[in-house]
Coordinates of N, CA and C in Angstrom, one line a residue:
Q1 N 3.7 -19.4 -1.4 CA 2.5 -18.6 -1.4 C 2.5 -17.5 -0.3
V2 N 2.3 -16.3 -0.7 CA 2.3 -15.2 0.3 C 0.9 -14.7 0.5
Q3 N 0.5 -14.6 1.7 CA -0.9 -14.1 2.0 C -0.7 -12.7 2.6
L4 N -1.5 -11.8 2.1 CA -1.5 -10.4 2.5 C -2.8 -10.0 3.1
V5 N -2.8 -9.3 4.2 CA -4.1 -8.9 4.8 C -4.0 -7.4 5.1
E6 N -4.8 -6.6 4.4 CA -4.8 -5.2 4.5 C -5.8 -4.7 5.6
S7 N -5.6 -3.6 6.2 CA -6.5 -3.0 7.2 C -6.2 -1.5 7.3
G8 N -7.2 -0.8 7.9 CA -7.0 0.6 8.1 C -7.8 1.6 7.2
G9 N -8.5 1.1 6.3 CA -9.2 1.9 5.4 C -10.4 2.5 6.0
G10 N -11.2 3.3 5.2 CA -12.4 3.9 5.8 C -12.7 5.2 5.1
L11 N -13.6 5.9 5.8 CA -14.1 7.3 5.3 C -13.4 8.4 6.1
V12 N -12.8 9.3 5.4 CA -12.1 10.4 6.0 C -12.5 11.7 5.3
Q13 N -12.5 12.8 6.0 CA -12.7 14.1 5.4 C -11.5 14.6 4.6
P14 N -11.7 15.5 3.6 CA -10.5 16.1 3.0 C -9.6 16.8 4.0
G15 N -8.3 16.6 3.8 CA -7.3 17.1 4.7 C -7.0 16.1 5.8
G16 N -7.7 15.1 6.0 CA -7.5 14.1 7.1 C -6.4 13.1 6.8
S17 N -6.2 12.2 7.7 CA -5.2 11.2 7.6 C -5.7 9.8 7.8
L18 N -5.1 8.8 7.2 CA -5.4 7.4 7.5 C -4.0 6.7 7.4
R19 N -4.0 5.5 8.1 CA -2.8 4.7 8.0 C -3.3 3.3 7.6
L20 N -2.8 2.8 6.4 CA -3.1 1.5 6.0 C -2.0 0.5 6.4
S21 N -2.4 -0.7 6.8 CA -1.4 -1.7 7.1 C -1.6 -2.9 6.2
C22 N -0.5 -3.6 5.9 CA -0.5 -4.8 5.1 C 0.4 -5.8 5.9
A23 N -0.2 -6.9 6.4 CA 0.5 -7.9 7.1 C 0.7 -9.1 6.2
A24 N 2.0 -9.5 6.1 CA 2.4 -10.6 5.3 C 2.5 -11.9 6.1
S25 N 2.3 -13.0 5.4 CA 2.3 -14.3 6.1 C 3.7 -14.9 6.2
M26 N 4.7 -14.2 5.7 CA 6.1 -14.6 5.8 C 7.0 -13.4 6.0
S27 N 8.3 -13.7 6.2 CA 9.2 -12.6 6.5 C 9.3 -11.7 5.3
I28 N 9.2 -10.4 5.6 CA 9.3 -9.4 4.5 C 10.8 -9.0 4.3
V29 N 11.7 -9.5 5.2 CA 13.1 -9.2 5.0 C 13.8 -10.3 4.2
Y30 N 13.5 -11.6 4.5 CA 14.2 -12.7 3.9 C 13.5 -13.4 2.8
S31 N 12.2 -13.2 2.7 CA 11.4 -14.0 1.7 C 10.8 -13.1 0.7
I32 N 10.7 -11.8 0.9 CA 10.0 -11.0 -0.1 C 10.9 -9.9 -0.5
S33 N 11.0 -9.7 -1.8 CA 12.0 -8.7 -2.3 C 11.5 -7.3 -2.4
R34 N 10.2 -7.2 -2.5 CA 9.6 -5.8 -2.7 C 8.1 -5.9 -2.3
M35 N 7.7 -4.8 -1.7 CA 6.2 -4.6 -1.4 C 5.8 -3.2 -1.9
G36 N 4.5 -3.1 -2.1 CA 4.0 -1.9 -2.6 C 2.5 -1.7 -2.3
W37 N 2.1 -0.5 -2.4 CA 0.7 -0.1 -2.4 C 0.2 0.4 -3.7
Y38 N -0.9 -0.1 -4.2 CA -1.5 0.3 -5.4 C -2.9 0.8 -5.1
R39 N -3.5 1.5 -6.1 CA -4.9 1.9 -5.9 C -5.6 1.8 -7.2
Q40 N -6.9 1.7 -7.1 CA -7.7 1.6 -8.3 C -9.0 2.4 -8.0
A41 N -9.2 3.5 -8.8 CA -10.5 4.2 -8.6 C -11.5 3.7 -9.7
P42 N -12.8 4.0 -9.5 CA -13.8 3.5 -10.4 C -13.5 4.0 -11.8
G43 N -13.5 3.1 -12.8 CA -13.3 3.5 -14.2 C -11.8 3.8 -14.5
K44 N -10.9 3.5 -13.6 CA -9.5 3.8 -13.9 C -8.7 2.6 -13.7
Q45 N -7.5 2.6 -14.3 CA -6.5 1.5 -14.1 C -5.9 1.5 -12.8
R46 N -5.5 0.3 -12.3 CA -4.7 0.3 -11.1 C -3.4 0.9 -11.3
E47 N -3.0 1.7 -10.3 CA -1.7 2.5 -10.3 C -0.9 2.3 -9.1
L48 N 0.4 2.4 -9.3 CA 1.3 2.3 -8.1 C 1.2 3.6 -7.3
V49 N 1.1 3.4 -6.0 CA 1.1 4.6 -5.1 C 2.5 4.7 -4.4
A50 N 3.0 3.6 -3.9 CA 4.3 3.7 -3.2 C 4.9 2.3 -3.2
G51 N 6.2 2.2 -3.2 CA 6.8 0.9 -3.1 C 8.0 0.9 -2.2
I52 N 8.4 -0.2 -1.6 CA 9.5 -0.3 -0.7 C 10.2 -1.7 -0.9
T53 N 11.5 -1.6 -1.0 CA 12.3 -2.8 -1.2 C 12.7 -3.5 0.1
A54 N 13.3 -4.6 0.0 CA 13.8 -5.3 1.2 C 14.9 -4.4 1.9
G55 N 15.6 -3.7 1.1 CA 16.6 -2.8 1.6 C 16.0 -1.4 2.0
S56 N 14.7 -1.3 2.0 CA 14.0 -0.1 2.4 C 14.1 1.1 1.5
A57 N 14.5 0.9 0.3 CA 14.5 2.0 -0.7 C 13.0 2.2 -1.1
T58 N 12.6 3.4 -1.3 CA 11.2 3.7 -1.5 C 11.0 4.5 -2.8
N59 N 9.8 4.4 -3.3 CA 9.5 5.3 -4.5 C 8.0 5.6 -4.4
Y60 N 7.6 6.7 -5.0 CA 6.2 7.2 -4.8 C 5.7 7.7 -6.2
A61 N 4.4 7.6 -6.3 CA 3.8 8.3 -7.4 C 3.9 9.8 -7.2
D62 N 4.0 10.6 -8.3 CA 4.1 12.0 -8.1 C 2.9 12.6 -7.4
S63 N 1.8 12.0 -7.6 CA 0.5 12.6 -7.0 C 0.5 12.5 -5.5
V64 N 1.3 11.7 -4.9 CA 1.3 11.5 -3.5 C 2.6 11.9 -2.8
K65 N 3.6 12.3 -3.5 CA 4.8 12.7 -2.9 C 4.6 13.8 -1.9
G66 N 5.2 13.7 -0.8 CA 5.1 14.7 0.2 C 3.9 14.6 1.1
R67 N 2.9 13.7 0.7 CA 1.7 13.5 1.5 C 1.7 12.0 2.1
F68 N 2.2 11.1 1.3 CA 2.1 9.7 1.8 C 3.5 9.2 2.1
T69 N 3.6 8.3 3.1 CA 4.8 7.7 3.5 C 4.7 6.2 3.6
I70 N 5.5 5.4 2.9 CA 5.5 4.0 3.1 C 6.6 3.6 4.0
S71 N 6.3 2.6 4.9 CA 7.3 2.2 5.9 C 7.1 0.7 6.2
R72 N 8.0 0.1 6.9 CA 7.9 -1.3 7.2 C 8.3 -1.6 8.7
D73 N 7.7 -2.6 9.2 CA 8.1 -3.1 10.5 C 8.5 -4.6 10.3
N74 N 9.8 -4.8 10.2 CA 10.2 -6.2 9.9 C 9.8 -7.2 10.9
A75 N 9.8 -6.8 12.2 CA 9.5 -7.7 13.2 C 8.0 -8.2 13.1
K76 N 7.2 -7.3 12.6 CA 5.7 -7.7 12.4 C 5.4 -8.1 11.0
N77 N 6.4 -8.2 10.1 CA 6.1 -8.5 8.7 C 5.0 -7.7 8.1
T78 N 5.1 -6.4 8.4 CA 4.0 -5.5 8.1 C 4.6 -4.2 7.4
V79 N 3.9 -3.8 6.3 CA 4.2 -2.6 5.6 C 3.0 -1.6 5.8
Y80 N 3.3 -0.4 6.0 CA 2.3 0.7 6.3 C 2.3 1.7 5.2
L81 N 1.2 2.3 5.0 CA 1.1 3.5 4.2 C 0.4 4.6 5.0
Q82 N 1.2 5.6 5.4 CA 0.7 6.7 6.1 C 0.2 7.8 5.1
M83 N -1.1 8.1 5.1 CA -1.6 9.0 4.2 C -2.1 10.3 4.9
N84 N -1.5 11.4 4.6 CA -1.8 12.7 5.1 C -2.4 13.6 4.1
S85 N -3.0 14.7 4.5 CA -3.6 15.7 3.6 C -4.4 15.0 2.5
L86 N -5.2 14.1 2.8 CA -6.0 13.4 1.8 C -6.9 14.3 1.0
K87 N -7.1 13.9 -0.2 CA -7.9 14.7 -1.2 C -9.0 13.7 -1.7
P88 N -10.1 14.3 -2.2 CA -11.1 13.4 -2.8 C -10.6 12.5 -3.9
E89 N -9.6 13.0 -4.6 CA -9.1 12.2 -5.7 C -8.2 11.0 -5.2
D90 N -8.0 10.9 -3.9 CA -7.3 9.8 -3.4 C -8.3 8.6 -3.1
T91 N -9.6 8.9 -3.3 CA -10.6 7.8 -3.1 C -10.4 6.7 -4.1
A92 N -10.3 5.5 -3.6 CA -10.0 4.3 -4.4 C -10.0 3.1 -3.5
V93 N -9.9 1.9 -4.1 CA -9.6 0.7 -3.4 C -8.1 0.6 -3.4
Y94 N -7.5 0.4 -2.3 CA -6.1 0.3 -2.2 C -5.7 -1.2 -2.0
Y95 N -4.7 -1.6 -2.7 CA -4.2 -3.0 -2.7 C -2.7 -3.0 -2.3
C96 N -2.4 -4.0 -1.5 CA -1.0 -4.3 -1.1 C -0.5 -5.4 -2.1
K97 N 0.7 -5.3 -2.5 CA 1.4 -6.2 -3.4 C 2.7 -6.6 -2.8
A98 N 3.0 -7.9 -3.0 CA 4.3 -8.4 -2.6 C 4.9 -9.2 -3.8
V99 N 6.2 -9.1 -3.9 CA 7.0 -9.8 -5.0 C 7.9 -10.8 -4.3
R100 N 7.8 -12.0 -4.7 CA 8.7 -13.1 -4.1 C 9.0 -14.0 -5.2
L101 N 10.3 -14.2 -5.4 CA 10.8 -15.1 -6.5 C 10.1 -14.8 -7.8
S102 N 10.0 -13.5 -8.1 CA 9.5 -13.0 -9.4 C 8.0 -13.2 -9.5
R103 N 7.3 -13.7 -8.5 CA 5.9 -13.8 -8.5 C 5.2 -12.7 -7.7
E104 N 4.1 -12.3 -8.2 CA 3.3 -11.2 -7.5 C 2.2 -11.8 -6.7
Y105 N 2.0 -11.2 -5.6 CA 0.9 -11.6 -4.7 C 0.1 -10.4 -4.3
W106 N -1.2 -10.4 -4.3 CA -2.0 -9.3 -4.0 C -2.9 -9.5 -2.8
G107 N -3.2 -8.4 -2.0 CA -4.2 -8.5 -1.0 C -5.6 -8.4 -1.6
Q108 N -6.5 -8.4 -0.7 CA -7.9 -8.4 -1.2 C -8.4 -7.0 -1.5
G109 N -7.7 -6.0 -1.1 CA -8.1 -4.6 -1.3 C -8.9 -4.0 -0.2
I110 N -8.7 -2.7 0.0 CA -9.4 -2.0 1.1 C -9.9 -0.6 0.6
Q111 N -11.1 -0.3 0.9 CA -11.7 1.0 0.4 C -11.2 2.2 1.2
V112 N -10.8 3.2 0.5 CA -10.5 4.5 1.2 C -11.4 5.5 0.5
T113 N -12.2 6.2 1.2 CA -13.0 7.2 0.7 C -12.8 8.6 1.4
V114 N -12.5 9.6 0.5 CA -12.2 10.9 1.1 C -13.3 11.8 0.6
S115 N -14.1 12.2 1.6 CA -15.4 13.0 1.3 C -15.8 13.8 2.5
S116 N -16.4 14.9 2.2 CA -17.0 15.7 3.3 C -18.5 15.4 3.5

């Protein structure tokens, strides 16, 4: 069982930045094969924002390329999502996901609102 705790969300003006954190309850190097950030806006399906493997390979949704960066701190068992140049359309609940032994685990979600 993997427990994930997200933090760092909130309200930010367009053009601003936020950094989301996802702390896992076990090693993200030896126990978890892949982690990612997803988001879900009202009335829309949940979508992948960015993913990172145990080997630190990354992938991004086209809509966030060049603005968002996913990274990891193995010593802290934490994955980050640095979000820059935020737009109103980035407003959503952001979820952290971990994959371990082919099972998916989700965090509780955290709200990000981009508005002036």
